[in-house]
Amino acid sequence: MNAITEAPSQAMPALRELILAQRDFHRIRDLIYRHAGIVLADHKREMVYGRLARRVRALQVDSFCDYVDRLEERPGDPEWEHFINALTTNLTSFFREPHHFPLLAQHFAGRRDRVRVWCAAASTGEEPYSIAITLREALGGQVPFEVVATDIDTDALARARQGVYRLDQLGKLEQERLHRNFLRGSGSMAGYARVRPEVAQHVSFSPLNLVSTRWPVEGQFDAIFTRNVMIYFDQSTQSRILERIAPLMKPDGLLFAGHSESFSYVSERFRLRGQTVYTLA
């Protein structure tokens, strides 16, 4: 009797050399919650595998279990930064949720004293630079202003500091606004643009973990943006963050939330002023 050997189908997925066991996924989920407040649902398991498998291979450890063991046994390990960066989602664009920016400009019309704005989820820089462009136009160069931009993801912040973007990322900007605020690249940088120094000088970037016991931000702000970061936290974490934000706002300050976020049932410190915009209660 002749043996029949069937060629493997090309449609069959390749076997993974790493296995993310349910127990290890739960340990990873607990670690990122404790250290960054991020809530990972069960359907995020494939995302976790894809993002952390690179770190497991880079460190040449044998398994996800060994990787998590390393993190738990070494609180000061530099790998913690890579771990948090890997599990942070950076979805942003210039002038995202555009209804907020005319309101921001209107709020500061006629101001004569210094303006300070905190962007608490700076990501790769599109949002804080959009804020700076809006303030530069609204204040007409007559009033000093500062945009404090923070994020937990240090890789994203490094890209933000460079201030270089593909031209297709700037598609929402009118040509005149693009010319006033960006320098087009040439040669090897063709197809890219850099934020002009006169815009970038108003924005400072620094790492900040919103669930950390200490925030490296001082003073009070005229406006705070927490857009599209609070959705990654559970309600108790959101409440604690909002309680800490309230003292950092001026009495007439504005708090900008993302379109999927609502703070009305999370904290009594704020009241709704407009579409996903809050003031102190």
PDB file of C-alpha atoms in Angstrom:
ATOM      1  CA  MET A   1       0.000   0.000   0.000  1.00  0.00           C
ATOM      2  CA  ASN A   2       1.489   3.272  -1.094  1.00  0.00           C
ATOM      3  CA  ALA A   3       1.522   6.181   1.315  1.00  0.00           C
ATOM      4  CA  ILE A   4      -0.014   9.372  -0.008  1.00  0.00           C
ATOM      5  CA  THR A   5       1.596  12.604   1.091  1.00  0.00           C
ATOM      6  CA  GLU A   6      -0.489  15.727   0.766  1.00  0.00           C
ATOM      7  CA  ALA A   7       1.329  18.966   0.155  1.00  0.00           C
ATOM      8  CA  PRO A   8       0.566  21.544   2.807  1.00  0.00           C
ATOM      9  CA  SER A   9      -1.987  24.111   1.723  1.00  0.00           C
ATOM     10  CA  GLN A  10      -0.630  27.615   1.316  1.00  0.00           C
ATOM     11  CA  ALA A  11      -3.836  28.864   2.884  1.00  0.00           C
ATOM     12  CA  MET A  12      -2.954  27.248   6.210  1.00  0.00           C
ATOM     13  CA  PRO A  13      -1.516  29.730   8.725  1.00  0.00           C
ATOM     14  CA  ALA A  14       2.091  29.242   9.762  1.00  0.00           C
ATOM     15  CA  LEU A  15       2.630  27.812  13.197  1.00  0.00           C
ATOM     16  CA  ARG A  16       3.595  30.384  15.759  1.00  0.00           C
ATOM     17  CA  GLU A  17       6.859  29.848  17.563  1.00  0.00           C
ATOM     18  CA  LEU A  18       5.418  31.694  20.570  1.00  0.00           C
ATOM     19  CA  ILE A  19       2.204  30.889  22.402  1.00  0.00           C
ATOM     20  CA  LEU A  20       0.336  33.522  24.422  1.00  0.00           C
ATOM     21  CA  ALA A  21      -1.435  31.430  27.045  1.00  0.00           C
ATOM     22  CA  GLN A  22      -4.568  32.790  28.660  1.00  0.00           C
ATOM     23  CA  ARG A  23      -2.770  32.986  32.013  1.00  0.00           C
ATOM     24  CA  ASP A  24       0.024  35.088  30.548  1.00  0.00           C
ATOM     25  CA  PHE A  25      -2.466  37.365  28.781  1.00  0.00           C
ATOM     26  CA  HIS A  26      -4.203  37.965  32.110  1.00  0.00           C
ATOM     27  CA  ARG A  27      -0.852  38.755  33.757  1.00  0.00           C
ATOM     28  CA  ILE A  28      -0.035  41.236  30.978  1.00  0.00           C
ATOM     29  CA  ARG A  29      -3.480  42.777  31.316  1.00  0.00           C
ATOM     30  CA  ASP A  30      -2.983  43.205  35.068  1.00  0.00           C
ATOM     31  CA  LEU A  31       0.467  44.746  34.626  1.00  0.00           C
ATOM     32  CA  ILE A  32      -0.602  47.371  32.090  1.00  0.00           C
ATOM     33  CA  TYR A  33      -3.621  48.255  34.217  1.00  0.00           C
ATOM     34  CA  ARG A  34      -1.561  48.713  37.379  1.00  0.00           C
ATOM     35  CA  HIS A  35       1.176  50.714  35.704  1.00  0.00           C
ATOM     36  CA  ALA A  36      -0.736  52.745  33.094  1.00  0.00           C
ATOM     37  CA  GLY A  37      -4.424  52.387  33.935  1.00  0.00           C
ATOM     38  CA  ILE A  38      -5.124  50.888  30.506  1.00  0.00           C
ATOM     39  CA  VAL A  39      -7.962  48.375  30.382  1.00  0.00           C
ATOM     40  CA  LEU A  40      -7.435  45.562  27.869  1.00  0.00           C
ATOM     41  CA  ALA A  41     -10.550  43.626  26.879  1.00  0.00           C
ATOM     42  CA  ASP A  42     -10.392  39.952  25.928  1.00  0.00           C
ATOM     43  CA  HIS A  43     -10.633  40.768  22.222  1.00  0.00           C
ATOM     44  CA  LYS A  44      -7.308  42.639  22.465  1.00  0.00           C
ATOM     45  CA  ARG A  45      -5.404  39.378  22.879  1.00  0.00           C
ATOM     46  CA  GLU A  46      -4.257  39.247  19.234  1.00  0.00           C
ATOM     47  CA  MET A  47      -3.111  42.864  19.423  1.00  0.00           C
ATOM     48  CA  VAL A  48      -1.125  42.086  22.576  1.00  0.00           C
ATOM     49  CA  TYR A  49       0.472  39.094  20.872  1.00  0.00           C
ATOM     50  CA  GLY A  50       1.485  41.100  17.815  1.00  0.00           C
ATOM     51  CA  ARG A  51       2.972  43.983  19.742  1.00  0.00           C
ATOM     52  CA  LEU A  52       4.769  42.068  22.491  1.00  0.00           C
ATOM     53  CA  ALA A  53       6.053  39.147  20.402  1.00  0.00           C
ATOM     54  CA  ARG A  54       8.626  41.570  18.955  1.00  0.00           C
ATOM     55  CA  ARG A  55       9.851  42.401  22.439  1.00  0.00           C
ATOM     56  CA  VAL A  56      10.058  38.708  23.432  1.00  0.00           C
ATOM     57  CA  ARG A  57      12.169  38.004  20.364  1.00  0.00           C
ATOM     58  CA  ALA A  58      14.322  41.114  20.825  1.00  0.00           C
ATOM     59  CA  LEU A  59      15.211  40.057  24.376  1.00  0.00           C
ATOM     60  CA  GLN A  60      15.717  36.447  23.251  1.00  0.00           C
ATOM     61  CA  VAL A  61      13.617  35.063  26.084  1.00  0.00           C
ATOM     62  CA  ASP A  62      11.881  31.752  25.548  1.00  0.00           C
ATOM     63  CA  SER A  63       8.243  32.632  26.159  1.00  0.00           C
ATOM     64  CA  PHE A  64       5.683  35.251  27.136  1.00  0.00           C
ATOM     65  CA  CYS A  65       5.746  33.704  30.586  1.00  0.00           C
ATOM     66  CA  ASP A  66       9.484  34.400  30.926  1.00  0.00           C
ATOM     67  CA  TYR A  67       8.972  37.915  29.588  1.00  0.00           C
ATOM     68  CA  VAL A  68       6.313  38.712  32.189  1.00  0.00           C
ATOM     69  CA  ASP A  69       8.453  37.108  34.903  1.00  0.00           C
ATOM     70  CA  ARG A  70      11.266  39.477  33.964  1.00  0.00           C
ATOM     71  CA  LEU A  71       9.017  42.525  34.256  1.00  0.00           C
ATOM     72  CA  GLU A  72       7.606  41.452  37.600  1.00  0.00           C
ATOM     73  CA  GLU A  73      11.032  40.632  39.036  1.00  0.00           C
ATOM     74  CA  ARG A  74      12.748  43.824  37.818  1.00  0.00           C
ATOM     75  CA  PRO A  75      10.688  46.950  38.623  1.00  0.00           C
ATOM     76  CA  GLY A  76      13.455  49.246  37.347  1.00  0.00           C
ATOM     77  CA  ASP A  77      14.126  47.348  34.117  1.00  0.00           C
ATOM     78  CA  PRO A  78      14.278  49.624  31.018  1.00  0.00           C
ATOM     79  CA  GLU A  79      12.042  47.050  29.335  1.00  0.00           C
ATOM     80  CA  TRP A  80       9.084  48.544  31.220  1.00  0.00           C
ATOM     81  CA  GLU A  81       9.251  51.548  28.905  1.00  0.00           C
ATOM     82  CA  HIS A  82       9.149  49.309  25.819  1.00  0.00           C
ATOM     83  CA  PHE A  83       6.291  47.302  27.342  1.00  0.00           C
ATOM     84  CA  ILE A  84       4.123  50.365  27.960  1.00  0.00           C
ATOM     85  CA  ASN A  85       4.991  51.925  24.596  1.00  0.00           C
ATOM     86  CA  ALA A  86       4.046  48.693  22.818  1.00  0.00           C
ATOM     87  CA  LEU A  87       0.592  48.568  24.388  1.00  0.00           C
ATOM     88  CA  THR A  88      -0.216  52.251  23.897  1.00  0.00           C
ATOM     89  CA  THR A  89      -2.452  53.148  20.952  1.00  0.00           C
ATOM     90  CA  ASN A  90      -1.586  56.331  19.046  1.00  0.00           C
ATOM     91  CA  LEU A  91      -4.489  57.281  16.803  1.00  0.00           C
ATOM     92  CA  THR A  92      -4.414  60.996  16.031  1.00  0.00           C
ATOM     93  CA  SER A  93      -4.455  63.590  13.264  1.00  0.00           C
ATOM     94  CA  PHE A  94      -4.225  67.335  12.759  1.00  0.00           C
ATOM     95  CA  PHE A  95      -7.382  69.218  13.802  1.00  0.00           C
ATOM     96  CA  ARG A  96      -9.141  66.015  14.750  1.00  0.00           C
ATOM     97  CA  GLU A  97     -12.677  66.697  16.025  1.00  0.00           C
ATOM     98  CA  PRO A  98     -12.517  70.124  14.374  1.00  0.00           C
ATOM     99  CA  HIS A  99     -15.449  71.692  16.252  1.00  0.00           C
ATOM    100  CA  HIS A 100     -13.191  72.185  19.283  1.00  0.00           C
ATOM    101  CA  PHE A 101     -10.698  74.539  17.674  1.00  0.00           C
ATOM    102  CA  PRO A 102     -13.004  77.479  16.793  1.00  0.00           C
ATOM    103  CA  LEU A 103     -14.304  77.296  20.369  1.00  0.00           C
ATOM    104  CA  LEU A 104     -10.728  77.369  21.675  1.00  0.00           C
ATOM    105  CA  ALA A 105      -9.962  80.432  19.520  1.00  0.00           C
ATOM    106  CA  GLN A 106     -13.157  82.187  20.595  1.00  0.00           C
ATOM    107  CA  HIS A 107     -12.417  81.511  24.269  1.00  0.00           C
ATOM    108  CA  PHE A 108      -9.132  83.419  24.047  1.00  0.00           C
ATOM    109  CA  ALA A 109     -10.271  86.260  21.819  1.00  0.00           C
ATOM    110  CA  GLY A 110      -9.260  89.565  23.348  1.00  0.00           C
ATOM    111  CA  ARG A 111      -6.924  88.019  25.932  1.00  0.00           C
ATOM    112  CA  ARG A 112      -4.001  90.156  27.051  1.00  0.00           C
ATOM    113  CA  ASP A 113      -2.308  87.895  29.592  1.00  0.00           C
ATOM    114  CA  ARG A 114      -0.319  84.698  29.104  1.00  0.00           C
ATOM    115  CA  VAL A 115      -2.250  81.603  27.945  1.00  0.00           C
ATOM    116  CA  ARG A 116      -1.368  78.077  29.065  1.00  0.00           C
ATOM    117  CA  VAL A 117      -2.867  74.888  27.625  1.00  0.00           C
ATOM    118  CA  TRP A 118      -2.126  71.301  28.640  1.00  0.00           C
ATOM    119  CA  CYS A 119      -2.486  68.533  26.064  1.00  0.00           C
ATOM    120  CA  ALA A 120      -2.456  65.383  28.207  1.00  0.00           C
ATOM    121  CA  ALA A 121      -2.385  62.873  25.341  1.00  0.00           C
ATOM    122  CA  ALA A 122       0.088  64.386  22.903  1.00  0.00           C
ATOM    123  CA  SER A 123       0.835  61.169  20.994  1.00  0.00           C
ATOM    124  CA  THR A 124       2.987  61.984  17.934  1.00  0.00           C
ATOM    125  CA  GLY A 125       2.320  65.726  18.155  1.00  0.00           C
ATOM    126  CA  GLU A 126      -0.556  66.433  15.792  1.00  0.00           C
ATOM    127  CA  GLU A 127      -2.907  67.601  18.541  1.00  0.00           C
ATOM    128  CA  PRO A 128      -0.556  69.944  20.467  1.00  0.00           C
ATOM    129  CA  TYR A 129       0.661  71.498  17.221  1.00  0.00           C
ATOM    130  CA  SER A 130      -2.970  72.000  16.134  1.00  0.00           C
ATOM    131  CA  ILE A 131      -3.583  73.774  19.451  1.00  0.00           C
ATOM    132  CA  ALA A 132      -0.482  75.935  18.973  1.00  0.00           C
ATOM    133  CA  ILE A 133      -1.526  76.885  15.432  1.00  0.00           C
ATOM    134  CA  THR A 134      -4.998  77.844  16.682  1.00  0.00           C
ATOM    135  CA  LEU A 135      -3.604  79.981  19.522  1.00  0.00           C
ATOM    136  CA  ARG A 136      -1.057  81.623  17.253  1.00  0.00           C
ATOM    137  CA  GLU A 137      -3.821  82.677  14.885  1.00  0.00           C
ATOM    138  CA  ALA A 138      -6.260  83.699  17.633  1.00  0.00           C
ATOM    139  CA  LEU A 139      -3.768  85.735  19.670  1.00  0.00           C
ATOM    140  CA  GLY A 140      -2.106  87.357  16.670  1.00  0.00           C
ATOM    141  CA  GLY A 141       1.382  87.181  18.107  1.00  0.00           C
ATOM    142  CA  GLN A 142       0.506  89.786  20.733  1.00  0.00           C
ATOM    143  CA  VAL A 143       0.021  87.471  23.709  1.00  0.00           C
ATOM    144  CA  PRO A 144       2.512  84.852  24.930  1.00  0.00           C
ATOM    145  CA  PHE A 145       1.231  81.304  25.101  1.00  0.00           C
ATOM    146  CA  GLU A 146       2.461  77.850  26.021  1.00  0.00           C
ATOM    147  CA  VAL A 147       1.278  74.351  25.132  1.00  0.00           C
ATOM    148  CA  VAL A 148       2.437  71.708  27.602  1.00  0.00           C
ATOM    149  CA  ALA A 149       2.263  68.379  25.750  1.00  0.00           C
ATOM    150  CA  THR A 150       2.594  65.089  27.619  1.00  0.00           C
ATOM    151  CA  ASP A 151       2.141  61.409  26.874  1.00  0.00           C
ATOM    152  CA  ILE A 152       3.048  58.065  28.408  1.00  0.00           C
ATOM    153  CA  ASP A 153       4.549  56.778  25.124  1.00  0.00           C
ATOM    154  CA  THR A 154       8.166  57.948  24.896  1.00  0.00           C
ATOM    155  CA  ASP A 155       8.542  56.709  21.302  1.00  0.00           C
ATOM    156  CA  ALA A 156       5.582  58.824  20.226  1.00  0.00           C
ATOM    157  CA  LEU A 157       7.018  61.854  22.033  1.00  0.00           C
ATOM    158  CA  ALA A 158      10.332  61.462  20.215  1.00  0.00           C
ATOM    159  CA  ARG A 159       8.505  61.647  16.899  1.00  0.00           C
ATOM    160  CA  ALA A 160       6.452  64.612  18.142  1.00  0.00           C
ATOM    161  CA  ARG A 161       9.585  66.588  19.027  1.00  0.00           C
ATOM    162  CA  GLN A 162      10.879  66.146  15.484  1.00  0.00           C
ATOM    163  CA  GLY A 163       7.736  67.798  14.138  1.00  0.00           C
ATOM    164  CA  VAL A 164       8.080  66.148  10.715  1.00  0.00           C
ATOM    165  CA  TYR A 165       4.988  64.798   8.935  1.00  0.00           C
ATOM    166  CA  ARG A 166       4.049  63.407   5.556  1.00  0.00           C
ATOM    167  CA  LEU A 167       2.149  65.886   3.411  1.00  0.00           C
ATOM    168  CA  ASP A 168      -0.819  63.519   3.269  1.00  0.00           C
ATOM    169  CA  GLN A 169      -1.064  63.837   7.061  1.00  0.00           C
ATOM    170  CA  LEU A 170      -1.604  67.565   6.541  1.00  0.00           C
ATOM    171  CA  GLY A 171      -4.439  67.162   4.083  1.00  0.00           C
ATOM    172  CA  LYS A 172      -6.996  68.842   6.363  1.00  0.00           C
ATOM    173  CA  LEU A 173      -5.057  72.125   6.374  1.00  0.00           C
ATOM    174  CA  GLU A 174      -5.846  74.868   3.884  1.00  0.00           C
ATOM    175  CA  GLN A 175      -2.861  75.812   1.724  1.00  0.00           C
ATOM    176  CA  GLU A 176      -2.474  79.215   3.392  1.00  0.00           C
ATOM    177  CA  ARG A 177      -2.461  77.695   6.878  1.00  0.00           C
ATOM    178  CA  LEU A 178      -0.054  75.000   5.706  1.00  0.00           C
ATOM    179  CA  HIS A 179       2.346  77.621   4.316  1.00  0.00           C
ATOM    180  CA  ARG A 180       2.209  79.756   7.496  1.00  0.00           C
ATOM    181  CA  ASN A 181       2.931  76.889   9.853  1.00  0.00           C
ATOM    182  CA  PHE A 182       5.040  74.310   8.002  1.00  0.00           C
ATOM    183  CA  LEU A 183       8.208  74.160   5.922  1.00  0.00           C
ATOM    184  CA  ARG A 184       8.028  71.833   2.912  1.00  0.00           C
ATOM    185  CA  GLY A 185      10.886  69.394   2.540  1.00  0.00           C
ATOM    186  CA  SER A 186      12.976  68.973  -0.592  1.00  0.00           C
ATOM    187  CA  GLY A 187      15.377  66.365  -1.914  1.00  0.00           C
ATOM    188  CA  SER A 188      15.316  63.316   0.340  1.00  0.00           C
ATOM    189  CA  MET A 189      12.611  65.035   2.427  1.00  0.00           C
ATOM    190  CA  ALA A 190      10.273  65.672  -0.504  1.00  0.00           C
ATOM    191  CA  GLY A 191       6.751  64.714   0.447  1.00  0.00           C
ATOM    192  CA  TYR A 192       7.305  65.794   4.055  1.00  0.00           C
ATOM    193  CA  ALA A 193       6.896  69.020   5.997  1.00  0.00           C
ATOM    194  CA  ARG A 194       8.312  70.274   9.288  1.00  0.00           C
ATOM    195  CA  VAL A 195       6.520  72.447  11.839  1.00  0.00           C
ATOM    196  CA  ARG A 196       7.924  75.965  11.622  1.00  0.00           C
ATOM    197  CA  PRO A 197      10.148  77.034  14.562  1.00  0.00           C
ATOM    198  CA  GLU A 198       7.802  79.927  15.346  1.00  0.00           C
ATOM    199  CA  VAL A 199       5.081  77.325  16.067  1.00  0.00           C
ATOM    200  CA  ALA A 200       7.258  74.643  17.665  1.00  0.00           C
ATOM    201  CA  GLN A 201       8.792  77.099  20.154  1.00  0.00           C
ATOM    202  CA  HIS A 202       5.453  77.303  21.972  1.00  0.00           C
ATOM    203  CA  VAL A 203       5.164  73.530  22.538  1.00  0.00           C
ATOM    204  CA  SER A 204       7.109  71.530  25.127  1.00  0.00           C
ATOM    205  CA  PHE A 205       6.991  67.726  25.254  1.00  0.00           C
ATOM    206  CA  SER A 206       7.557  65.544  28.302  1.00  0.00           C
ATOM    207  CA  PRO A 207       6.546  62.049  29.466  1.00  0.00           C
ATOM    208  CA  LEU A 208       3.657  61.760  31.906  1.00  0.00           C
ATOM    209  CA  ASN A 209       1.674  58.776  33.159  1.00  0.00           C
ATOM    210  CA  LEU A 210      -1.836  59.864  34.129  1.00  0.00           C
ATOM    211  CA  VAL A 211      -2.084  57.158  36.793  1.00  0.00           C
ATOM    212  CA  SER A 212       1.276  58.031  38.326  1.00  0.00           C
ATOM    213  CA  THR A 213       1.313  59.480  41.838  1.00  0.00           C
ATOM    214  CA  ARG A 214       3.166  62.557  40.576  1.00  0.00           C
ATOM    215  CA  TRP A 215       2.454  64.692  37.542  1.00  0.00           C
ATOM    216  CA  PRO A 216       5.331  66.885  36.311  1.00  0.00           C
ATOM    217  CA  VAL A 217       3.016  69.795  35.457  1.00  0.00           C
ATOM    218  CA  GLU A 218       2.703  72.928  37.531  1.00  0.00           C
ATOM    219  CA  GLY A 219       0.393  75.901  37.861  1.00  0.00           C
ATOM    220  CA  GLN A 220      -3.059  76.344  36.431  1.00  0.00           C
ATOM    221  CA  PHE A 221      -4.170  76.035  32.835  1.00  0.00           C
ATOM    222  CA  ASP A 222      -6.633  77.981  30.728  1.00  0.00           C
ATOM    223  CA  ALA A 223      -7.581  74.798  28.870  1.00  0.00           C
ATOM    224  CA  ILE A 224      -6.825  71.096  29.191  1.00  0.00           C
ATOM    225  CA  PHE A 225      -7.215  68.477  26.475  1.00  0.00           C
ATOM    226  CA  THR A 226      -7.725  64.854  27.553  1.00  0.00           C
ATOM    227  CA  ARG A 227      -9.273  63.799  24.271  1.00  0.00           C
ATOM    228  CA  ASN A 228      -9.431  60.118  23.389  1.00  0.00           C
ATOM    229  CA  VAL A 229      -7.270  58.920  26.264  1.00  0.00           C
ATOM    230  CA  MET A 230      -9.907  58.525  28.978  1.00  0.00           C
ATOM    231  CA  ILE A 231     -11.651  55.807  26.947  1.00  0.00           C
ATOM    232  CA  TYR A 232      -8.771  53.470  27.824  1.00  0.00           C
ATOM    233  CA  PHE A 233      -9.504  53.781  31.570  1.00  0.00           C
ATOM    234  CA  ASP A 234     -12.290  52.342  33.683  1.00  0.00           C
ATOM    235  CA  GLN A 235     -14.715  54.701  35.431  1.00  0.00           C
ATOM    236  CA  SER A 236     -12.913  54.692  38.792  1.00  0.00           C
ATOM    237  CA  THR A 237      -9.628  55.644  37.121  1.00  0.00           C
ATOM    238  CA  GLN A 238     -11.363  58.361  35.105  1.00  0.00           C
ATOM    239  CA  SER A 239     -12.849  59.766  38.304  1.00  0.00           C
ATOM    240  CA  ARG A 240      -9.475  59.898  40.065  1.00  0.00           C
ATOM    241  CA  ILE A 241      -7.846  61.632  37.089  1.00  0.00           C
ATOM    242  CA  LEU A 242     -10.618  64.217  36.831  1.00  0.00           C
ATOM    243  CA  GLU A 243     -10.347  64.969  40.557  1.00  0.00           C
ATOM    244  CA  ARG A 244      -6.655  65.712  40.047  1.00  0.00           C
ATOM    245  CA  ILE A 245      -7.288  67.789  36.918  1.00  0.00           C
ATOM    246  CA  ALA A 246      -9.833  70.118  38.537  1.00  0.00           C
ATOM    247  CA  PRO A 247      -7.314  72.035  40.736  1.00  0.00           C
ATOM    248  CA  LEU A 248      -5.075  72.535  37.694  1.00  0.00           C
ATOM    249  CA  MET A 249      -7.750  74.495  35.829  1.00  0.00           C
ATOM    250  CA  LYS A 250      -8.428  78.200  36.093  1.00  0.00           C
ATOM    251  CA  PRO A 251     -11.993  79.086  37.193  1.00  0.00           C
ATOM    252  CA  ASP A 252     -13.040  79.845  33.606  1.00  0.00           C
ATOM    253  CA  GLY A 253     -10.905  77.082  32.068  1.00  0.00           C
ATOM    254  CA  LEU A 254     -12.114  74.585  29.482  1.00  0.00           C
ATOM    255  CA  LEU A 255     -11.727  70.799  29.543  1.00  0.00           C
ATOM    256  CA  PHE A 256     -11.921  69.141  26.126  1.00  0.00           C
ATOM    257  CA  ALA A 257     -13.001  65.484  25.903  1.00  0.00           C
ATOM    258  CA  GLY A 258     -13.128  63.076  22.986  1.00  0.00           C
ATOM    259  CA  HIS A 259     -16.300  62.351  21.050  1.00  0.00           C
ATOM    260  CA  SER A 260     -16.692  58.962  22.767  1.00  0.00           C
ATOM    261  CA  GLU A 261     -16.094  60.316  26.259  1.00  0.00           C
ATOM    262  CA  SER A 262     -18.607  61.696  28.760  1.00  0.00           C
ATOM    263  CA  PHE A 263     -17.650  63.025  32.180  1.00  0.00           C
ATOM    264  CA  SER A 264     -21.111  64.041  33.395  1.00  0.00           C
ATOM    265  CA  TYR A 265     -21.622  60.786  35.302  1.00  0.00           C
ATOM    266  CA  VAL A 266     -17.976  60.360  36.320  1.00  0.00           C
ATOM    267  CA  SER A 267     -17.218  63.516  38.307  1.00  0.00           C
ATOM    268  CA  GLU A 268     -19.231  66.253  39.972  1.00  0.00           C
ATOM    269  CA  ARG A 269     -16.352  68.697  39.539  1.00  0.00           C
ATOM    270  CA  PHE A 270     -17.297  69.502  35.934  1.00  0.00           C
ATOM    271  CA  ARG A 271     -20.392  70.559  34.025  1.00  0.00           C
ATOM    272  CA  LEU A 272     -21.039  70.292  30.318  1.00  0.00           C
ATOM    273  CA  ARG A 273     -20.649  73.561  28.416  1.00  0.00           C
ATOM    274  CA  GLY A 274     -20.878  72.389  24.820  1.00  0.00           C
ATOM    275  CA  GLN A 275     -20.240  69.374  22.632  1.00  0.00           C
ATOM    276  CA  THR A 276     -17.693  67.360  24.693  1.00  0.00           C
ATOM    277  CA  VAL A 277     -16.428  70.556  26.366  1.00  0.00           C
ATOM    278  CA  TYR A 278     -16.607  71.053  30.129  1.00  0.00           C
ATOM    279  CA  THR A 279     -16.011  73.778  32.698  1.00  0.00           C
ATOM    280  CA  LEU A 280     -15.634  73.603  36.463  1.00  0.00           C
ATOM    281  CA  ALA A 281     -18.944  73.131  38.260  1.00  0.00           C
TER     282      ALA A 281
END
